Coordinates of C-alpha atoms in Angstrom, one line a residue:
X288 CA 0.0 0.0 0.0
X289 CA 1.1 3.4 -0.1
X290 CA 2.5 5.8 2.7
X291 CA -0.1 6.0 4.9
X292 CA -0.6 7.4 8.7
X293 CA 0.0 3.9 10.7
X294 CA 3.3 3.9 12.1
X295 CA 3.9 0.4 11.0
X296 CA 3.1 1.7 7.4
X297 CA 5.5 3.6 5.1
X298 CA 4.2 7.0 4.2
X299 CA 2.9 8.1 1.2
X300 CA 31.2 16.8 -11.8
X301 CA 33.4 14.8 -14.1
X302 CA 33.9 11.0 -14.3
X303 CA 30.5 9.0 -15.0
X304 CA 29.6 5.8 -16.5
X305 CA 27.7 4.3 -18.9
X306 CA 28.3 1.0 -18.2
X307 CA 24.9 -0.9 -18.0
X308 CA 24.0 -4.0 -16.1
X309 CA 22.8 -7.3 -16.6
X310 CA 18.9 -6.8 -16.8
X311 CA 19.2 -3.1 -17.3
X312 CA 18.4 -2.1 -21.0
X313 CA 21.3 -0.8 -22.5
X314 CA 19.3 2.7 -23.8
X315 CA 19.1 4.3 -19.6
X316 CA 22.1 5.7 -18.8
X317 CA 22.8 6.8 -15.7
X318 CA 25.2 9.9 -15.0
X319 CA 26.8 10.4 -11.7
X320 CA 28.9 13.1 -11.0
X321 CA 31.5 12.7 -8.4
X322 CA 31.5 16.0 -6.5
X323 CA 28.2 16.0 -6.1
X324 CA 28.1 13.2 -3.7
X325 CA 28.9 13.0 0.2
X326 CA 31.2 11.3 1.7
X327 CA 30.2 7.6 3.4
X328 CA 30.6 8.4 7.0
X329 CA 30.5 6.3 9.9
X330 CA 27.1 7.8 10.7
X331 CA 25.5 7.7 7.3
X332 CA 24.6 11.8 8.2
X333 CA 23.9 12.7 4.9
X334 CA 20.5 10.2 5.3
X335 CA 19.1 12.3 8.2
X336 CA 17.5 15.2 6.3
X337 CA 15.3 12.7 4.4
X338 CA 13.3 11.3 7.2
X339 CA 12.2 8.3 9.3
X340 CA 12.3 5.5 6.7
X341 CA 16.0 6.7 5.2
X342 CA 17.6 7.0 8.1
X343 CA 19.9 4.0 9.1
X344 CA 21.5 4.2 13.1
X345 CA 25.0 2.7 12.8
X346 CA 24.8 2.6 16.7
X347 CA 22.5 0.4 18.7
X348 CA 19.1 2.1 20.0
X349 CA 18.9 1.7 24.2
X350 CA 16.5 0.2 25.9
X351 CA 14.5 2.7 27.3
X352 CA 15.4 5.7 25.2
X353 CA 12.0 8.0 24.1
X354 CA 10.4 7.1 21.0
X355 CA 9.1 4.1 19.7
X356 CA 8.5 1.2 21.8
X357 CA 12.2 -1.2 21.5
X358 CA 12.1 -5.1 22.6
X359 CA 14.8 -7.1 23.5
X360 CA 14.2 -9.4 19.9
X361 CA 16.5 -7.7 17.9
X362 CA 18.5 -9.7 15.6
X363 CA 20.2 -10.0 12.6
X364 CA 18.1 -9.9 9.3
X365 CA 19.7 -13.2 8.1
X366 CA 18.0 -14.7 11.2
X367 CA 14.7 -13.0 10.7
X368 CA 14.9 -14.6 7.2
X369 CA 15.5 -18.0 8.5
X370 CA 12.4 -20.9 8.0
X371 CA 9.4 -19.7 10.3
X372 CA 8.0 -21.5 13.3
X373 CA 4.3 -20.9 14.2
X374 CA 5.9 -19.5 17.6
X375 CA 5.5 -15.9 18.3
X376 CA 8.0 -16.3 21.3
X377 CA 11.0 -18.1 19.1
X378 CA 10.1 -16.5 15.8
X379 CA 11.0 -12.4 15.3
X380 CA 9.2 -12.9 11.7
X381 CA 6.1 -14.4 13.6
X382 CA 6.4 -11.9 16.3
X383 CA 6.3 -8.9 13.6
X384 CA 3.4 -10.5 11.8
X385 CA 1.4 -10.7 15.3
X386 CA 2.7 -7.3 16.0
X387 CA 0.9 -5.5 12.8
X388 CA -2.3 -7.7 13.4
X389 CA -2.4 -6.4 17.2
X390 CA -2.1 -2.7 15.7
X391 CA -4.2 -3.1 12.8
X392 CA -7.0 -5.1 14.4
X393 CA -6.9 -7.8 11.7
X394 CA -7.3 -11.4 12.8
X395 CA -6.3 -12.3 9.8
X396 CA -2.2 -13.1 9.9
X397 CA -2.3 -13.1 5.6
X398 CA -3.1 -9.8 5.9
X399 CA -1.3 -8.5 8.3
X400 CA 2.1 -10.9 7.2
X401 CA 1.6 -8.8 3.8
X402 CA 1.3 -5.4 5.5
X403 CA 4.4 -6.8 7.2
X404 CA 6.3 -7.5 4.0
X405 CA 5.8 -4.0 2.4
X406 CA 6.1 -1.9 5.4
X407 CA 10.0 -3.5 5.7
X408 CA 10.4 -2.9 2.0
X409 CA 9.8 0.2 2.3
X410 CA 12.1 1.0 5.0
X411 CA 14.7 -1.2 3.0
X412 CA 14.1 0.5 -0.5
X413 CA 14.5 3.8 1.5
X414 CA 18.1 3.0 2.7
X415 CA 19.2 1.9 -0.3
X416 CA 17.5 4.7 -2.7
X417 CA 18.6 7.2 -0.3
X418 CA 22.9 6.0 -0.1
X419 CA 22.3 5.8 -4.2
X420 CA 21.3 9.2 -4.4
X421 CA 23.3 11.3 -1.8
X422 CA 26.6 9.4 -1.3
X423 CA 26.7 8.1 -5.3
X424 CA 27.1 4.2 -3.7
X425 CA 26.0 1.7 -1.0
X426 CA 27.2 0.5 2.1
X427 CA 27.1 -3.3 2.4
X428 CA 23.3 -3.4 3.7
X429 CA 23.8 -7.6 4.0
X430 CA 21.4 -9.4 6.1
X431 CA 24.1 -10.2 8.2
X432 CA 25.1 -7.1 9.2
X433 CA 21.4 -5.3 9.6
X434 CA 19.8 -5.4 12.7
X435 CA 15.9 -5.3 13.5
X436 CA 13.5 -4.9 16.1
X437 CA 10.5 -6.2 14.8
X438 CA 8.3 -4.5 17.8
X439 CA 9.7 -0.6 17.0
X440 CA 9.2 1.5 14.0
X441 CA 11.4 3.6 11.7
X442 CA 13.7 4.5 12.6
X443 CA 14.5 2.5 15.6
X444 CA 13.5 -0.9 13.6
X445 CA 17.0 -1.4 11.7
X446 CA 20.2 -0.6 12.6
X447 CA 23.7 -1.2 10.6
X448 CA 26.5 -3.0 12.8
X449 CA 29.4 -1.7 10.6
X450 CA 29.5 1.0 7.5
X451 CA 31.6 -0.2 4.9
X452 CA 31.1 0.0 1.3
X453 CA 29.6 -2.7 -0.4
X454 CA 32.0 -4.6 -2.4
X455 CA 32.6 -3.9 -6.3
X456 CA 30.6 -1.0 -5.5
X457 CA 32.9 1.8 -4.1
X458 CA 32.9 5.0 -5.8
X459 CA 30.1 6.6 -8.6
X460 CA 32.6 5.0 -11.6
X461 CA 32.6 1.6 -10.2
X462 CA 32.0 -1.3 -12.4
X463 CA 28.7 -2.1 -11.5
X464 CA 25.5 0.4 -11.8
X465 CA 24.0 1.9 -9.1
X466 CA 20.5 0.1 -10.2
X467 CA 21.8 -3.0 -10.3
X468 CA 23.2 -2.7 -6.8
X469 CA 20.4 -1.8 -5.6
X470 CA 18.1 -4.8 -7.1
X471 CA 21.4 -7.2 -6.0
X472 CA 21.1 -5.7 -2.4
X473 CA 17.3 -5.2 -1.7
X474 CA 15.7 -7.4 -4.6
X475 CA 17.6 -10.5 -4.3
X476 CA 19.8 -10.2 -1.0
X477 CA 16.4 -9.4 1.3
X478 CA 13.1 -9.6 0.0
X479 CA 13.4 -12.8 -2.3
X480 CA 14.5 -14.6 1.3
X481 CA 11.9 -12.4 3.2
X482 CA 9.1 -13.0 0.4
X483 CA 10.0 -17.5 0.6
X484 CA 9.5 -17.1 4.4
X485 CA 6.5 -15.4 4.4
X486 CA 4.6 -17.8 1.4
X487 CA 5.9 -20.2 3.0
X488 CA 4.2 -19.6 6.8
X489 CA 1.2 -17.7 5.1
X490 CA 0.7 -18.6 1.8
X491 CA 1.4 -15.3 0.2
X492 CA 1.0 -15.4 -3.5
X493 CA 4.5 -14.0 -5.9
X494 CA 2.4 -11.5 -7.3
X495 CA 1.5 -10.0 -4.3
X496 CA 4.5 -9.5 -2.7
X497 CA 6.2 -8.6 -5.9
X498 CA 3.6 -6.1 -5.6
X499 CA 4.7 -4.7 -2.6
X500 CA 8.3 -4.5 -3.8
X501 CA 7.1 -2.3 -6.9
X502 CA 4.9 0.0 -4.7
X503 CA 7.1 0.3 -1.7
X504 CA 10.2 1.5 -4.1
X505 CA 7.5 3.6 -5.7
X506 CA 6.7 5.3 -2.0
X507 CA 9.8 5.7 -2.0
X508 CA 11.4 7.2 -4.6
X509 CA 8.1 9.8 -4.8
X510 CA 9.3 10.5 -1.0
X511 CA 13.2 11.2 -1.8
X512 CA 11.9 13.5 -4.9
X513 CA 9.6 15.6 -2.8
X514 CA 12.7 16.3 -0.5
X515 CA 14.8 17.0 -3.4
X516 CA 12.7 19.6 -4.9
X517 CA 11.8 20.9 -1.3
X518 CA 15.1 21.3 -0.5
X519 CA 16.3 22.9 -4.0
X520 CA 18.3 19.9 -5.1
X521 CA 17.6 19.4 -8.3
X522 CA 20.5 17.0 -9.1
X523 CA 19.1 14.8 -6.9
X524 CA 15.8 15.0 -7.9
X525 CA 17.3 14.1 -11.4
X526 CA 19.4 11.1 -9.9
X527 CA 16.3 9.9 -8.2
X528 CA 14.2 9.8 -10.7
X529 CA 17.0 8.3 -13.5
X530 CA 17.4 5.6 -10.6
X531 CA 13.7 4.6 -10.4
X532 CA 14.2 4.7 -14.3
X533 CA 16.8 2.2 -14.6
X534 CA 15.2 0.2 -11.3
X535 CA 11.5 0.0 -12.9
X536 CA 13.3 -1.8 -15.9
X537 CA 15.0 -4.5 -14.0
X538 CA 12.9 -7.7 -14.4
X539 CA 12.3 -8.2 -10.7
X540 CA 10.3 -4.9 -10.8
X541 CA 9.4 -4.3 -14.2
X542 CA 6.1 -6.3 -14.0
X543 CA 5.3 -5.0 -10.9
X544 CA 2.9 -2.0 -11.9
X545 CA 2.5 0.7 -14.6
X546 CA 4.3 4.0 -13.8
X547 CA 3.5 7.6 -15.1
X548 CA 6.2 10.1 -14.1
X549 CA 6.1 9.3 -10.2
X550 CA 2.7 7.7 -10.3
X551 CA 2.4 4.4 -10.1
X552 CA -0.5 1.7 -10.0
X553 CA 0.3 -2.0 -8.9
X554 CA -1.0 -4.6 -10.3
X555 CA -1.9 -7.0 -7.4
X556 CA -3.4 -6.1 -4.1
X557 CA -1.6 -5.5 -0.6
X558 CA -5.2 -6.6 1.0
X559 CA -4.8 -3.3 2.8
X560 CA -9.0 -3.4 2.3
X561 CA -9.5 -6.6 4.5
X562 CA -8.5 -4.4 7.6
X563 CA -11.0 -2.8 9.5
X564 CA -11.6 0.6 8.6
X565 CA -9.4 0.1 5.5
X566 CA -9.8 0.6 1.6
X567 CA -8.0 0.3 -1.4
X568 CA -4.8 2.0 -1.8
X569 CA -4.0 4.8 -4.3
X570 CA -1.9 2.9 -5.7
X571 CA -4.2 0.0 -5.8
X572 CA -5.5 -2.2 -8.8
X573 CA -8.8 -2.2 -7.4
X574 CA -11.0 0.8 -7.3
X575 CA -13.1 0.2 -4.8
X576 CA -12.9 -3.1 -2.1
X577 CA -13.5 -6.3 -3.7
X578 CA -16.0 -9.0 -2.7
X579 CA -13.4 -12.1 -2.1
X580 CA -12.7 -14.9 0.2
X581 CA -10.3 -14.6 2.7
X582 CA -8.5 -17.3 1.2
X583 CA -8.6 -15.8 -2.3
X584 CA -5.0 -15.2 -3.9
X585 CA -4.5 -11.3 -4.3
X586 CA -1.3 -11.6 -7.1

């Protein structure tokens, strides 16, 4: 679904390349210019301006610090990722998935293991989107090295044990696209694990959750653009939207919706609807609720 209100919800130089990756098509080129970009600090600063779901703590949060309620659950993602139990006490991914039900007041986990899915999509999308545009690379956002609290919100949810740059990815002229990186680190390294865990404990159909993927990096890059222009940076606005070019063409997203400038409409359902008080999504393929079972597939 798109940025909403719930907290548990994403809210709605010189030297270049034009080197193009596997599954990008050759004709988008992406230009980075090298002094445009930030430094990759220790503290990832340059994310802070952009808000809740970019930023990325490279310290742990305390217990017991204001904000967002923290649990003692936090974990690597690699671990969240790991085969599901039906035990919300042994299982983070379980214990999220019970979390969003409690605050959405669905008592149905399909629905709230989808609302899951995005809302973490989002927030990893956002990291991502946001190192690609202001520092011109990635940090190595690994499972193994990303930390979450599946009972806080952004951005006390994730948290990065060590910032170091993401291998074969270094500087703005490295040998890989910033696109591609992005897909290899987001797309393939965390949600295609996430999405087999969740079908596999709730049934989730591909298309949904592919779904999710294509509107979360929507949210998102409509989010990092309204910055840009809000803050008069119109090369980033221009990087942004060049990125979501290039990522919108990968085949793990291109299928994923129809996009018109920064709109975007999905086509699958996040079964946002099912909740009480809900509806569809702006982004939805539905325009109004539909009449379906609870077990009916959604993508």
């Amino acid at each position: 679904m798109e940025y909403g209100g719930i907290l548990i919800i994403p809210r709605v130089g010189a030297a270049g390349w034009r080197r193009c990756a596997p599954g990008i098509p050759g004709g988008l080129v992406l230009l980075l210019f090298v002094d445009l970009f930030e430094d990759l600090d220790p503290q990832l600063a340059a994310l802070r301006p952009l808000g809740g779901f970019f930023v990325l703590r490279t310290v742990r949060p305390a217990v017991g610090d204001c904000g967002p309620a923290r649990t003692d659950r936090s974990t690597t993602l690699v671990k969240a990722y790991e085969k599901l139990t039906s035990d919300v006490y042994r299982d983070v991914l379980t214990f999220r998935v019970d979390t969003v039900s409690r605050r959405l007041g669905t008592a149905e986990p399909r629905v709230a293991a989808s609302i899951a899915h995005q809302a973490l999509a989002a927030r990893l999308w956002s990291v991502a989107l946001g190192c690609a545009v202001r520092y011109g690379r990635l940090p190595d956002l690994g499972p193994g090295l990303l930390h979450w609290d599946p009972g806080a919100t952004a951005p006390d949810d994730l948290w990065l044990t060590e910032v170091r740059a993401l291998p074969d990815a270094t500087a703005p002229a490295g040998p890989v696209t910033l696109a591609e990186a992005v897909v290899r680190v987001v797309g393939h390294g965390h949600l295609e694990p996430l999405g087999a865990a969740l079908r596999d404990r709730y049934g989730l159909a591909a298309g949904l959750l592919r779904g999710n993927a294509g509107s979360a990096l929507a949210g998102a890059v409509r989010e990092l653009d309204r910055w840009a222009r809000a803050n008069n940076c119109a090369d980033a606005a221009a990087r942004t939207r060049a990125l979501a070019d290039a990522l919108f063409a990968h085949p793990l997203l291109s299928t994923t919706g129809t996009r018109t400038g920064l709109a975007f409409r999905r086509r699958s359902c996040c079964l946002y609807y099912r909740v009480p008080g809900g509806g569809v999504c702006g982004d939805c393929c539905f325009t109004q609720p539909p009449r379906s079972s609870p077990r009916a597939a959604s993508g």
